Short mmCIF file of C-alpha atoms in Angstrom, two decimals:
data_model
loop_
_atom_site.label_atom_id
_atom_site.label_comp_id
_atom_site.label_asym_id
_atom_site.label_seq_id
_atom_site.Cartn_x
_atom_site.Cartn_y
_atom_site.Cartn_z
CA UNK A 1 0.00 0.00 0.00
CA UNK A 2 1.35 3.51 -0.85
CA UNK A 3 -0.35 6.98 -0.15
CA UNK A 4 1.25 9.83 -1.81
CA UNK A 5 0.19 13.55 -0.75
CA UNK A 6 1.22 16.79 -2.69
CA UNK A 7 0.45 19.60 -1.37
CA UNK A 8 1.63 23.42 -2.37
CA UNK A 9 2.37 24.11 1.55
CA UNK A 10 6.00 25.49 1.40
CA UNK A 11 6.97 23.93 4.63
CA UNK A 12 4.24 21.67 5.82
CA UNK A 13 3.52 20.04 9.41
CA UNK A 14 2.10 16.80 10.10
CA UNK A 15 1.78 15.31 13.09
CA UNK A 16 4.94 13.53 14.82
CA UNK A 17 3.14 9.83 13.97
CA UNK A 18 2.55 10.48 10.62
CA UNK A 19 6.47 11.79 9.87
CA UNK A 20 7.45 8.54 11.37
CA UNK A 21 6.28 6.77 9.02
CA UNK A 22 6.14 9.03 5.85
CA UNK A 23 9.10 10.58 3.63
CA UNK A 24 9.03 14.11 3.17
CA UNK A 25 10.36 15.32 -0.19
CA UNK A 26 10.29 18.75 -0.69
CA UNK A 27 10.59 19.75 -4.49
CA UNK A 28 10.40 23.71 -4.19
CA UNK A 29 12.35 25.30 -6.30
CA UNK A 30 14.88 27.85 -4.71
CA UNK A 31 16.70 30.61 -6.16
CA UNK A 32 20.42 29.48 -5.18
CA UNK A 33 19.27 25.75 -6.12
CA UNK A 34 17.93 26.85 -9.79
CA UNK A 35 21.38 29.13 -10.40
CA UNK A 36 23.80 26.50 -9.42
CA UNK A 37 21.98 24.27 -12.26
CA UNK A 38 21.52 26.86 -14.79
CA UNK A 39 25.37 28.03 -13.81
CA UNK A 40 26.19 24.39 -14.68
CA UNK A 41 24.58 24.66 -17.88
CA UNK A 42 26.25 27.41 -19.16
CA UNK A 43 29.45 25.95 -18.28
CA UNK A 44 28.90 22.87 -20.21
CA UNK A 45 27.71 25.15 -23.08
CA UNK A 46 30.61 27.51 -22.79
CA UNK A 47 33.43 25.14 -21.69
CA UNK A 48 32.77 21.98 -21.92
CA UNK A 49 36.15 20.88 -20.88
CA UNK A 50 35.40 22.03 -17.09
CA UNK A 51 32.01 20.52 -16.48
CA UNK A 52 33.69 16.94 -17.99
CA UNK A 53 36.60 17.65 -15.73
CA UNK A 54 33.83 18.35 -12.78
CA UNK A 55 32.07 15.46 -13.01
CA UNK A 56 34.53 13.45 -13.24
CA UNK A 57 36.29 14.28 -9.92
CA UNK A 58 32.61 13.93 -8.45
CA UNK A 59 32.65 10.62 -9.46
CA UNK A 60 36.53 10.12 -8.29
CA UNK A 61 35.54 11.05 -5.22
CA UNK A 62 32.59 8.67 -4.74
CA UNK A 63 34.74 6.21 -5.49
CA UNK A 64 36.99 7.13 -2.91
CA UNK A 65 35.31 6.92 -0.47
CA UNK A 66 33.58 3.29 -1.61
CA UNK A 67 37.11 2.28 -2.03
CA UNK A 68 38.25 3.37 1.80
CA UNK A 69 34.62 2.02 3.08
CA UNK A 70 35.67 -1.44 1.30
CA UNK A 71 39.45 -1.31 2.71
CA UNK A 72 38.03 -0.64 5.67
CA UNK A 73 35.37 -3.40 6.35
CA UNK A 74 37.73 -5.97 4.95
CA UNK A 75 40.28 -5.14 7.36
CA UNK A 76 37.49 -5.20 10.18
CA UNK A 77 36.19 -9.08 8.91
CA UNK A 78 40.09 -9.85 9.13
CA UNK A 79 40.24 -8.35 12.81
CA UNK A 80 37.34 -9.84 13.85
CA UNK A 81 37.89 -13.55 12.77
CA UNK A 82 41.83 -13.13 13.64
CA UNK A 83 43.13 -14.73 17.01
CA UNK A 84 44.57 -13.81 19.65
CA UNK A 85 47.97 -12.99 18.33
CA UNK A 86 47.34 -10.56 15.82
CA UNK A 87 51.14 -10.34 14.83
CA UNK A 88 51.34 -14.13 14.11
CA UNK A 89 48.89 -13.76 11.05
CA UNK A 90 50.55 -12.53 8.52
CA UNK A 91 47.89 -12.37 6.50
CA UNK A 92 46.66 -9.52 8.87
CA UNK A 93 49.76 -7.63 8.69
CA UNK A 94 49.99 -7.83 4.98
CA UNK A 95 46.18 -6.84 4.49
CA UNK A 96 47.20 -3.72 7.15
CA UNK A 97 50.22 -2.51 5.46
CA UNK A 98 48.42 -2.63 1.83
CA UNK A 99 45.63 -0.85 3.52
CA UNK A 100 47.90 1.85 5.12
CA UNK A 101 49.32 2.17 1.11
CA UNK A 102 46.08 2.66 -0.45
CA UNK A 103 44.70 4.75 2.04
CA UNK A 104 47.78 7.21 1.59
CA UNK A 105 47.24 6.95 -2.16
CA UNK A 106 43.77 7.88 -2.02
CA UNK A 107 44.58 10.79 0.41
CA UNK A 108 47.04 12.37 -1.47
CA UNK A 109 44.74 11.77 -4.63
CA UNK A 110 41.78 13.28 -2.59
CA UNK A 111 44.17 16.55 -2.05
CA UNK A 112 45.24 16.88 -5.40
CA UNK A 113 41.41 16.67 -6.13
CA UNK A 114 40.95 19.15 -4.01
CA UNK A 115 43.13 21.75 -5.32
CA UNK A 116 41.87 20.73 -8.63
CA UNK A 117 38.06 21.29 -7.95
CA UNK A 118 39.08 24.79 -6.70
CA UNK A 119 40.54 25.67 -9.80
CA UNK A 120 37.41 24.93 -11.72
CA UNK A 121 34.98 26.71 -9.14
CA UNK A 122 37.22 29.80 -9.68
CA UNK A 123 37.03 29.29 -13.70
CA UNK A 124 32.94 28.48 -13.06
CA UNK A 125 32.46 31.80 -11.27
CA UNK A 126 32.99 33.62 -14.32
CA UNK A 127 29.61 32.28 -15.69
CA UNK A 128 27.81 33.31 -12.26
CA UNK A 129 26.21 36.49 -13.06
CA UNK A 130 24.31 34.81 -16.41
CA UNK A 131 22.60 32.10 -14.18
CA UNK A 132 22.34 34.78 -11.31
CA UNK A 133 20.17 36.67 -14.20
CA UNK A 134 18.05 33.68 -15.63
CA UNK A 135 17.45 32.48 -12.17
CA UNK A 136 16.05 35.76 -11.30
CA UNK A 137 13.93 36.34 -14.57
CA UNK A 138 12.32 32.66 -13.76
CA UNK A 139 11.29 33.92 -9.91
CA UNK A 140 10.05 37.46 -11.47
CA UNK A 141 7.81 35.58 -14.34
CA UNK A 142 6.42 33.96 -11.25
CA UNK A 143 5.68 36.71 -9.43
CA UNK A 144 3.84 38.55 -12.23
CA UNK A 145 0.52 36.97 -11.15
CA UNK A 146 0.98 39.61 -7.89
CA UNK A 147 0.74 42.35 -10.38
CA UNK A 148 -2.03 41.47 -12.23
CA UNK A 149 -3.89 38.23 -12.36
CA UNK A 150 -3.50 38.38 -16.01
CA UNK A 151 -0.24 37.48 -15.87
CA UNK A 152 -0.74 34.24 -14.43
CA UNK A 153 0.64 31.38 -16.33
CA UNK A 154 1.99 28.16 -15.83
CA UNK A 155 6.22 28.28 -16.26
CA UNK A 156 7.03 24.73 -15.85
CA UNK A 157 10.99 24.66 -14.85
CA UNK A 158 11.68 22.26 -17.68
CA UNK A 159 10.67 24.73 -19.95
CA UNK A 160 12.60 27.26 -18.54
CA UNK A 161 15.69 25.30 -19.07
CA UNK A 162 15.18 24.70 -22.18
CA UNK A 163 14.49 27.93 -23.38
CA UNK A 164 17.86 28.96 -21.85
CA UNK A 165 19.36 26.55 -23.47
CA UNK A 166 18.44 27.45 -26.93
CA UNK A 167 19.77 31.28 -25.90
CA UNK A 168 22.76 30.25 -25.25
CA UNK A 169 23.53 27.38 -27.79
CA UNK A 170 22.26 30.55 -30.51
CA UNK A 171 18.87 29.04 -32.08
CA UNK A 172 16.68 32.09 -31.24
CA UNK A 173 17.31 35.25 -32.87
CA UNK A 174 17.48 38.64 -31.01
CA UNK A 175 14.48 40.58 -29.99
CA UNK A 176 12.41 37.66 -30.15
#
């Protein structure tokens, strides 16, 4: 059995039994949440090269940290079904050292990541003030309805993106 409720409540309350047992998901669009995607479409319309590079290190880091997760449950199961003498297993103390290894790799990969994914925020911010603009120009077609009912109209989010999309990829012509 499954009950879904929608409501257009901003921030809604139920009562403490009914969150228990419910998931919340809250799909309001927000003006910092709709620039940081626009922003990341204009970077993978204007350079490419950085939003590859970005998602990529994403992913590299994910990875990371499955890797470390799996290093370190393996060398839990190996602690936990070892003896007494833990120095007598060798086993053990190879599993260790090569854990030791490969956690060092990863954490010097993890800073070099780092410094990496700061270099591409800086180059990013560059393209800030054009989703700063279309994130605003979405909220103020919204509002219009304040104005005047007459302005009311339904601006699906998908259909923003898309239209800013075809600005800046160049398939609309100016003063359209």
């Amino acid at each position: 059995f499954r009950l879904i409720l929608q409501t257009k409540l901003a921030n809604p309350h139920y009562k403490p039994e009914m969150q228990a047992q419910a998931t919340l998901i809250n799909f309001t669009v927000t003006r910092d949440g709709l620039e940081d995607q626009l922003l990341a479409q204009v970077v993978a319309t204007e350079r490419p090269d950085l939003e590859r590079t970005k998602a990529e290190l994403t992913k590299q880091q994910n990875d990371f940290k499955i890797k470390l997760k799996e290093l370190e449950d393996s060398l839990l199961s190996r602690l936990s079904s070892a003896g007494g003498n833990f120095l007598g297993d060798t086993a053990l103390v190879e599993n260790l050292e090569t854990t030791k290894k490969t956690a060092q790799e990863i954490e010097k990969k993890v800073k070099e990541a780092l410094i990496t994914e700061k270099k591409i925020n800086e180059a990013r911010e560059h393209y800030r003030p054009a989703a700063a603009r279309a994130s605003m120009l979405y909220f103020i077609l919204n509002d219009l309805e304040k104005i005047n009912p007459l302005y009311q109209f339904s601006l699906k989010l998908e259909a923003l993106k898309t239209i800013y999309q075809s600005i800046l990829s160049g398939h609309i012509a100016p003063g359209c």
